[in-house]
Amino acid sequence: MESPLVALHHATKSFVDGKENHRVLNDIEFSLLPSSSVALTGASGSGKSTLLNVIAGFEPLTSGELHLDGQNTASWKDPQWSRFRHQQLGVVFQQFNLLTPLNVKQNIAFPLNLNRRSWNDWCDHLVDTLGISTLLNRHVASLSGGQQQRVAIARALAHQPKLLLADEPTGNLDQKAGMEVMALLTEIASQGNTAILLVTHSLECADFMQTRLHLQNGHLTTQDLNREPLYDLH
Ligand code: ADP
Ligand code: MG
């Protein structure tokens, strides 16, 4: 069997709040295969961003194990984390988080520069597909929300990472722009064999992913999609 790109075993994450110990993730088992896609839903405050932060190494686990690309990260120090983030990870946030002093092309090239690589055919393909090839010299602050999120997606995927973590990437977009961005993100990630873990409130966005998980009271459950048939044949 193919080994998972991300695996969590008995993963627990607690935050100390005053004297209270607040357990946000409770004995989680999770795995994500290469090139697969998972939607993560759950109420506000249920720990979705915390789970992403744990996987990206921004928050250490309180107990349990995180394996990335088959390696137990328990012994990882800054150099291993930096290498993983620079080479294997792309991240898209709700707030776009673009580098405002830079133009569109410089933003997209940023992760390539971290890997000592430069603009290439894949980048041309990315900006063509995302419909932002005419915006490359524009300052990112002058773009619409939908355009900025397309730039953020290009930046997250420019170095063809194995893993894309997307935290409510359509949360600041209207319905139409949000669906367009989701369709593009899914298409480009699949072309680059990038696995996606998508946090979303929207069931329509979740439907772009192969599986859906729900986080509640610190536990992850698989959701039956239970889709209505598109057409009534009778
Ligand atoms: P979600 O993304 O599902 O809305 P979060 O993962 O942001 O939820 O937060 C889950 C819970 O963990 C919340 O109660 C939040 O206050 C708490 N939390 C998240 N990050 C921290 C932190 N760095 N320090 C203390 N508490 C935190
Ligand atoms: Mg969140």
CSV table of C-alpha atoms and ligand atoms in Angstrom, one decimal:
chain,number,residue,atom,x,y,z
A,1,MET,CA,0.0,0.0,0.0
A,2,GLU,CA,1.1,3.5,-0.7
A,3,SER,CA,2.5,5.2,2.4
A,4,PRO,CA,0.8,8.3,3.6
A,5,LEU,CA,2.2,11.8,3.0
A,6,VAL,CA,0.8,12.9,6.3
A,7,ALA,CA,-0.1,10.7,9.3
A,8,LEU,CA,-1.2,11.5,12.8
A,9,HIS,CA,-1.3,8.8,15.5
A,10,HIS,CA,-2.9,9.4,18.8
A,11,ALA,CA,-2.4,13.1,18.2
A,12,THR,CA,-3.4,15.4,21.0
A,13,LYS,CA,-3.1,19.1,21.2
A,14,SER,CA,-3.9,21.1,24.3
A,15,PHE,CA,-3.6,24.8,25.1
A,16,VAL,CA,-3.3,26.1,28.6
A,17,ASP,CA,-5.9,28.8,29.2
A,18,GLY,CA,-5.2,30.4,32.6
A,19,LYS,CA,-5.3,27.4,34.8
A,20,GLU,CA,-7.5,25.4,32.5
A,21,ASN,CA,-6.1,22.8,30.1
A,22,HIS,CA,-8.1,23.1,26.9
A,23,ARG,CA,-7.8,20.0,24.7
A,24,VAL,CA,-8.5,21.0,21.1
A,25,LEU,CA,-7.4,17.7,19.4
A,26,ASN,CA,-8.0,14.5,21.3
A,27,ASP,CA,-6.4,11.3,20.2
A,28,ILE,CA,-6.7,12.0,16.5
A,29,GLU,CA,-5.9,9.4,13.8
A,30,PHE,CA,-5.5,10.9,10.4
A,31,SER,CA,-3.7,10.1,7.2
A,32,LEU,CA,-3.5,11.7,3.8
A,33,LEU,CA,-2.2,9.8,0.8
A,34,PRO,CA,-0.1,11.5,-1.9
A,35,SER,CA,-2.3,13.2,-4.6
A,36,SER,CA,-5.5,12.8,-2.6
A,37,SER,CA,-7.8,15.5,-1.3
A,38,VAL,CA,-9.7,15.9,2.0
A,39,ALA,CA,-12.1,18.5,3.1
A,40,LEU,CA,-12.1,19.3,6.9
A,41,THR,CA,-15.3,20.9,8.3
A,42,GLY,CA,-16.3,21.8,11.8
A,43,ALA,CA,-17.7,24.6,13.8
A,44,SER,CA,-15.7,27.8,14.4
A,45,GLY,CA,-13.3,27.1,17.3
A,46,SER,CA,-13.4,23.3,16.8
A,47,GLY,CA,-9.6,23.1,16.0
A,48,LYS,CA,-9.4,23.1,12.2
A,49,SER,CA,-6.7,25.7,12.0
A,50,THR,CA,-4.9,24.0,14.9
A,51,LEU,CA,-4.8,20.8,13.0
A,52,LEU,CA,-3.3,22.5,10.0
A,53,ASN,CA,-0.8,24.3,12.2
A,54,VAL,CA,0.3,21.0,13.7
A,55,ILE,CA,0.8,19.4,10.3
A,56,ALA,CA,2.8,22.5,9.1
A,57,GLY,CA,4.9,22.3,12.3
A,58,PHE,CA,3.9,25.7,13.5
A,59,GLU,CA,2.4,24.1,16.7
A,60,PRO,CA,4.0,21.1,18.4
A,61,LEU,CA,1.8,18.2,19.4
A,62,THR,CA,1.1,17.8,23.1
A,63,SER,CA,1.3,14.0,22.6
A,64,GLY,CA,1.2,11.5,19.8
A,65,GLU,CA,3.0,11.4,16.5
A,66,LEU,CA,3.2,13.3,13.3
A,67,HIS,CA,4.8,11.6,10.3
A,68,LEU,CA,5.5,13.5,7.1
A,69,ASP,CA,6.5,11.7,4.0
A,70,GLY,CA,7.2,8.6,6.0
A,71,GLN,CA,9.4,10.3,8.6
A,72,ASN,CA,8.5,10.7,12.3
A,73,THR,CA,8.9,14.5,12.9
A,74,ALA,CA,9.5,14.1,16.6
A,75,SER,CA,13.2,14.5,16.1
A,76,TRP,CA,13.0,17.3,13.5
A,77,LYS,CA,14.7,20.5,14.3
A,78,ASP,CA,14.5,23.8,12.4
A,79,PRO,CA,16.6,22.7,9.3
A,80,GLN,CA,14.3,19.7,8.7
A,81,TRP,CA,11.2,21.8,9.2
A,82,SER,CA,12.5,24.5,6.8
A,83,ARG,CA,13.4,21.9,4.2
A,84,PHE,CA,9.9,20.4,4.4
A,85,ARG,CA,8.1,23.7,4.3
A,86,HIS,CA,10.2,25.1,1.4
A,87,GLN,CA,10.2,22.0,-0.8
A,88,GLN,CA,7.0,20.1,0.0
A,89,LEU,CA,4.5,22.5,1.4
A,90,GLY,CA,2.2,25.1,0.0
A,91,VAL,CA,-0.2,27.1,2.1
A,92,VAL,CA,-3.2,29.3,1.2
A,93,PHE,CA,-5.1,31.3,3.8
A,94,GLN,CA,-8.4,33.1,3.9
A,95,GLN,CA,-6.6,36.5,4.1
A,96,PHE,CA,-4.4,35.8,1.0
A,97,ASN,CA,-1.3,36.9,3.0
A,98,LEU,CA,0.5,38.2,-0.1
A,99,LEU,CA,3.7,40.2,0.2
A,100,THR,CA,2.4,43.7,-0.5
A,101,PRO,CA,5.7,45.5,-1.5
A,102,LEU,CA,6.1,42.9,-4.3
A,103,ASN,CA,4.4,42.6,-7.6
A,104,VAL,CA,2.4,39.5,-8.7
A,105,LYS,CA,5.3,37.8,-10.4
A,106,GLN,CA,7.7,38.4,-7.5
A,107,ASN,CA,5.0,36.9,-5.1
A,108,ILE,CA,4.6,33.8,-7.2
A,109,ALA,CA,8.4,33.3,-7.6
A,110,PHE,CA,9.0,33.7,-3.8
A,111,PRO,CA,8.9,29.9,-3.0
A,112,LEU,CA,11.0,29.1,-6.0
A,113,ASN,CA,13.7,31.6,-4.8
A,114,LEU,CA,13.7,29.8,-1.5
A,115,ASN,CA,14.6,26.7,-3.4
A,116,ARG,CA,17.1,28.5,-5.6
A,117,ARG,CA,15.0,27.9,-8.6
A,118,SER,CA,13.6,30.4,-11.0
A,119,TRP,CA,10.5,31.0,-13.1
A,120,ASN,CA,9.7,28.0,-15.4
A,121,ASP,CA,7.2,26.5,-17.8
A,122,TRP,CA,5.1,25.3,-14.9
A,123,CYS,CA,4.8,28.9,-13.6
A,124,ASP,CA,3.6,30.0,-17.1
A,125,HIS,CA,1.1,27.2,-17.1
A,126,LEU,CA,-0.1,28.2,-13.6
A,127,VAL,CA,-0.7,31.9,-14.4
A,128,ASP,CA,-2.3,31.0,-17.7
A,129,THR,CA,-4.7,28.5,-16.1
A,130,LEU,CA,-5.5,30.9,-13.2
A,131,GLY,CA,-6.1,33.8,-15.7
A,132,ILE,CA,-3.6,36.1,-14.1
A,133,SER,CA,-0.9,36.2,-16.8
A,134,THR,CA,-1.7,39.8,-17.7
A,135,LEU,CA,-1.3,40.9,-14.1
A,136,LEU,CA,2.3,39.8,-13.5
A,137,ASN,CA,3.7,43.4,-13.2
A,138,ARG,CA,0.8,44.7,-11.0
A,139,HIS,CA,1.2,45.4,-7.4
A,140,VAL,CA,-0.8,42.9,-5.4
A,141,ALA,CA,-2.6,45.5,-3.3
A,142,SER,CA,-4.3,46.9,-6.5
A,143,LEU,CA,-6.0,43.5,-7.3
A,144,SER,CA,-9.5,42.4,-6.4
A,145,GLY,CA,-10.0,39.7,-3.7
A,146,GLY,CA,-10.6,37.0,-6.3
A,147,GLN,CA,-7.4,38.0,-8.2
A,148,GLN,CA,-5.4,38.1,-5.0
A,149,GLN,CA,-6.5,34.6,-4.0
A,150,ARG,CA,-5.5,33.3,-7.5
A,151,VAL,CA,-2.1,34.8,-7.0
A,152,ALA,CA,-1.9,33.2,-3.6
A,153,ILE,CA,-2.7,29.8,-5.1
A,154,ALA,CA,-0.1,30.3,-7.8
A,155,ARG,CA,2.4,31.1,-5.1
A,156,ALA,CA,1.4,28.1,-3.0
A,157,LEU,CA,1.9,25.7,-6.0
A,158,ALA,CA,4.7,27.3,-7.9
A,159,HIS,CA,7.3,24.9,-6.5
A,160,GLN,CA,5.0,21.9,-7.1
A,161,PRO,CA,4.7,20.9,-3.4
A,162,LYS,CA,3.5,17.5,-2.4
A,163,LEU,CA,1.1,19.0,0.1
A,164,LEU,CA,-1.3,22.0,0.0
A,165,LEU,CA,-2.9,23.2,3.2
A,166,ALA,CA,-5.7,25.6,2.5
A,167,ASP,CA,-7.4,27.3,5.4
A,168,GLU,CA,-10.8,28.6,4.3
A,169,PRO,CA,-9.3,29.9,1.0
A,170,THR,CA,-12.7,31.1,-0.3
A,171,GLY,CA,-13.8,32.7,3.0
A,172,ASN,CA,-13.2,36.2,1.8
A,173,LEU,CA,-14.7,35.7,-1.7
A,174,ASP,CA,-18.2,36.0,-3.0
A,175,GLN,CA,-20.0,32.8,-4.0
A,176,LYS,CA,-19.1,33.0,-7.7
A,177,ALA,CA,-15.4,33.9,-7.2
A,178,GLY,CA,-15.2,31.3,-4.5
A,179,MET,CA,-16.4,28.5,-6.7
A,180,GLU,CA,-14.1,29.6,-9.5
A,181,VAL,CA,-11.1,29.6,-7.2
A,182,MET,CA,-12.0,26.2,-5.8
A,183,ALA,CA,-12.3,24.7,-9.3
A,184,LEU,CA,-8.9,26.1,-10.4
A,185,LEU,CA,-7.2,25.1,-7.1
A,186,THR,CA,-8.4,21.5,-7.5
A,187,GLU,CA,-7.5,21.3,-11.2
A,188,ILE,CA,-4.0,22.7,-10.7
A,189,ALA,CA,-3.3,20.6,-7.6
A,190,SER,CA,-4.2,17.4,-9.5
A,191,GLN,CA,-2.0,18.4,-12.4
A,192,GLY,CA,0.9,18.8,-10.0
A,193,ASN,CA,0.1,15.6,-8.0
A,194,THR,CA,-0.3,17.8,-5.0
A,195,ALA,CA,-2.4,16.4,-2.1
A,196,ILE,CA,-4.9,18.9,-0.6
A,197,LEU,CA,-6.2,19.3,3.0
A,198,LEU,CA,-8.9,22.0,2.7
A,199,VAL,CA,-10.6,23.6,5.7
A,200,THR,CA,-13.9,25.0,4.7
A,201,HIS,CA,-17.3,26.0,6.1
A,202,SER,CA,-18.9,25.6,2.7
A,203,LEU,CA,-20.3,22.2,1.7
A,204,GLU,CA,-20.1,23.2,-1.9
A,205,CYS,CA,-16.3,23.8,-1.5
A,206,ALA,CA,-16.0,20.5,0.4
A,207,ASP,CA,-17.6,18.7,-2.5
A,208,PHE,CA,-14.5,19.4,-4.6
A,209,MET,CA,-12.5,17.1,-2.4
A,210,GLN,CA,-12.5,13.3,-2.5
A,211,THR,CA,-13.4,12.8,1.2
A,212,ARG,CA,-14.8,14.9,3.9
A,213,LEU,CA,-13.9,14.8,7.6
A,214,HIS,CA,-15.6,16.6,10.4
A,215,LEU,CA,-13.9,17.9,13.6
A,216,GLN,CA,-16.1,18.0,16.7
A,217,ASN,CA,-15.1,17.9,20.4
A,218,GLY,CA,-11.6,17.1,19.5
A,219,HIS,CA,-12.5,14.1,17.4
A,220,LEU,CA,-12.4,13.5,13.7
A,221,THR,CA,-15.2,11.7,12.0
A,222,THR,CA,-15.7,10.7,8.3
A,223,GLN,CA,-18.8,12.3,6.8
A,224,ASP,CA,-21.1,10.3,4.5
A,225,LEU,CA,-21.6,12.6,1.6
A,226,ASN,CA,-25.2,11.3,1.1
A,227,ARG,CA,-25.6,13.3,-2.0
A,228,GLU,CA,-29.0,13.7,-3.5
A,229,PRO,CA,-29.1,12.2,-7.0
A,230,LEU,CA,-28.7,14.9,-9.6
A,231,TYR,CA,-31.6,13.7,-11.6
A,232,ASP,CA,-34.7,11.8,-10.7
A,233,LEU,CA,-34.9,9.0,-13.3
A,234,HIS,CA,-38.5,8.1,-12.7
B,1,ADP,P1,-11.0,26.7,14.0
B,1,ADP,O1,-10.0,26.9,13.0
B,1,ADP,O2,-11.8,25.4,13.9
B,1,ADP,O3,-12.0,27.9,14.1
B,1,ADP,P2,-8.9,27.0,15.9
B,1,ADP,O4,-8.0,25.8,15.6
B,1,ADP,O5,-8.4,28.3,15.5
B,1,ADP,O6,-10.4,26.6,15.5
B,1,ADP,O7,-9.0,27.1,17.5
B,1,ADP,C1,-9.5,26.0,18.3
B,1,ADP,C2,-9.4,26.3,19.8
B,1,ADP,O8,-8.0,26.4,20.2
B,1,ADP,C3,-10.0,27.7,20.1
B,1,ADP,O9,-10.7,27.5,21.4
B,1,ADP,C4,-8.8,28.6,20.2
B,1,ADP,O10,-9.1,29.6,21.1
B,1,ADP,C5,-7.8,27.7,20.7
B,1,ADP,N1,-6.4,28.1,20.3
B,1,ADP,C6,-6.0,28.1,19.0
B,1,ADP,N2,-4.7,28.5,18.9
B,1,ADP,C7,-4.3,28.8,20.2
B,1,ADP,C8,-3.1,29.3,20.8
B,1,ADP,N3,-2.0,29.5,20.0
B,1,ADP,N4,-3.1,29.5,22.1
B,1,ADP,C9,-4.2,29.3,22.9
B,1,ADP,N5,-5.4,28.8,22.4
B,1,ADP,C10,-5.4,28.6,21.1
B,2,MG,MG,-9.6,28.5,11.6
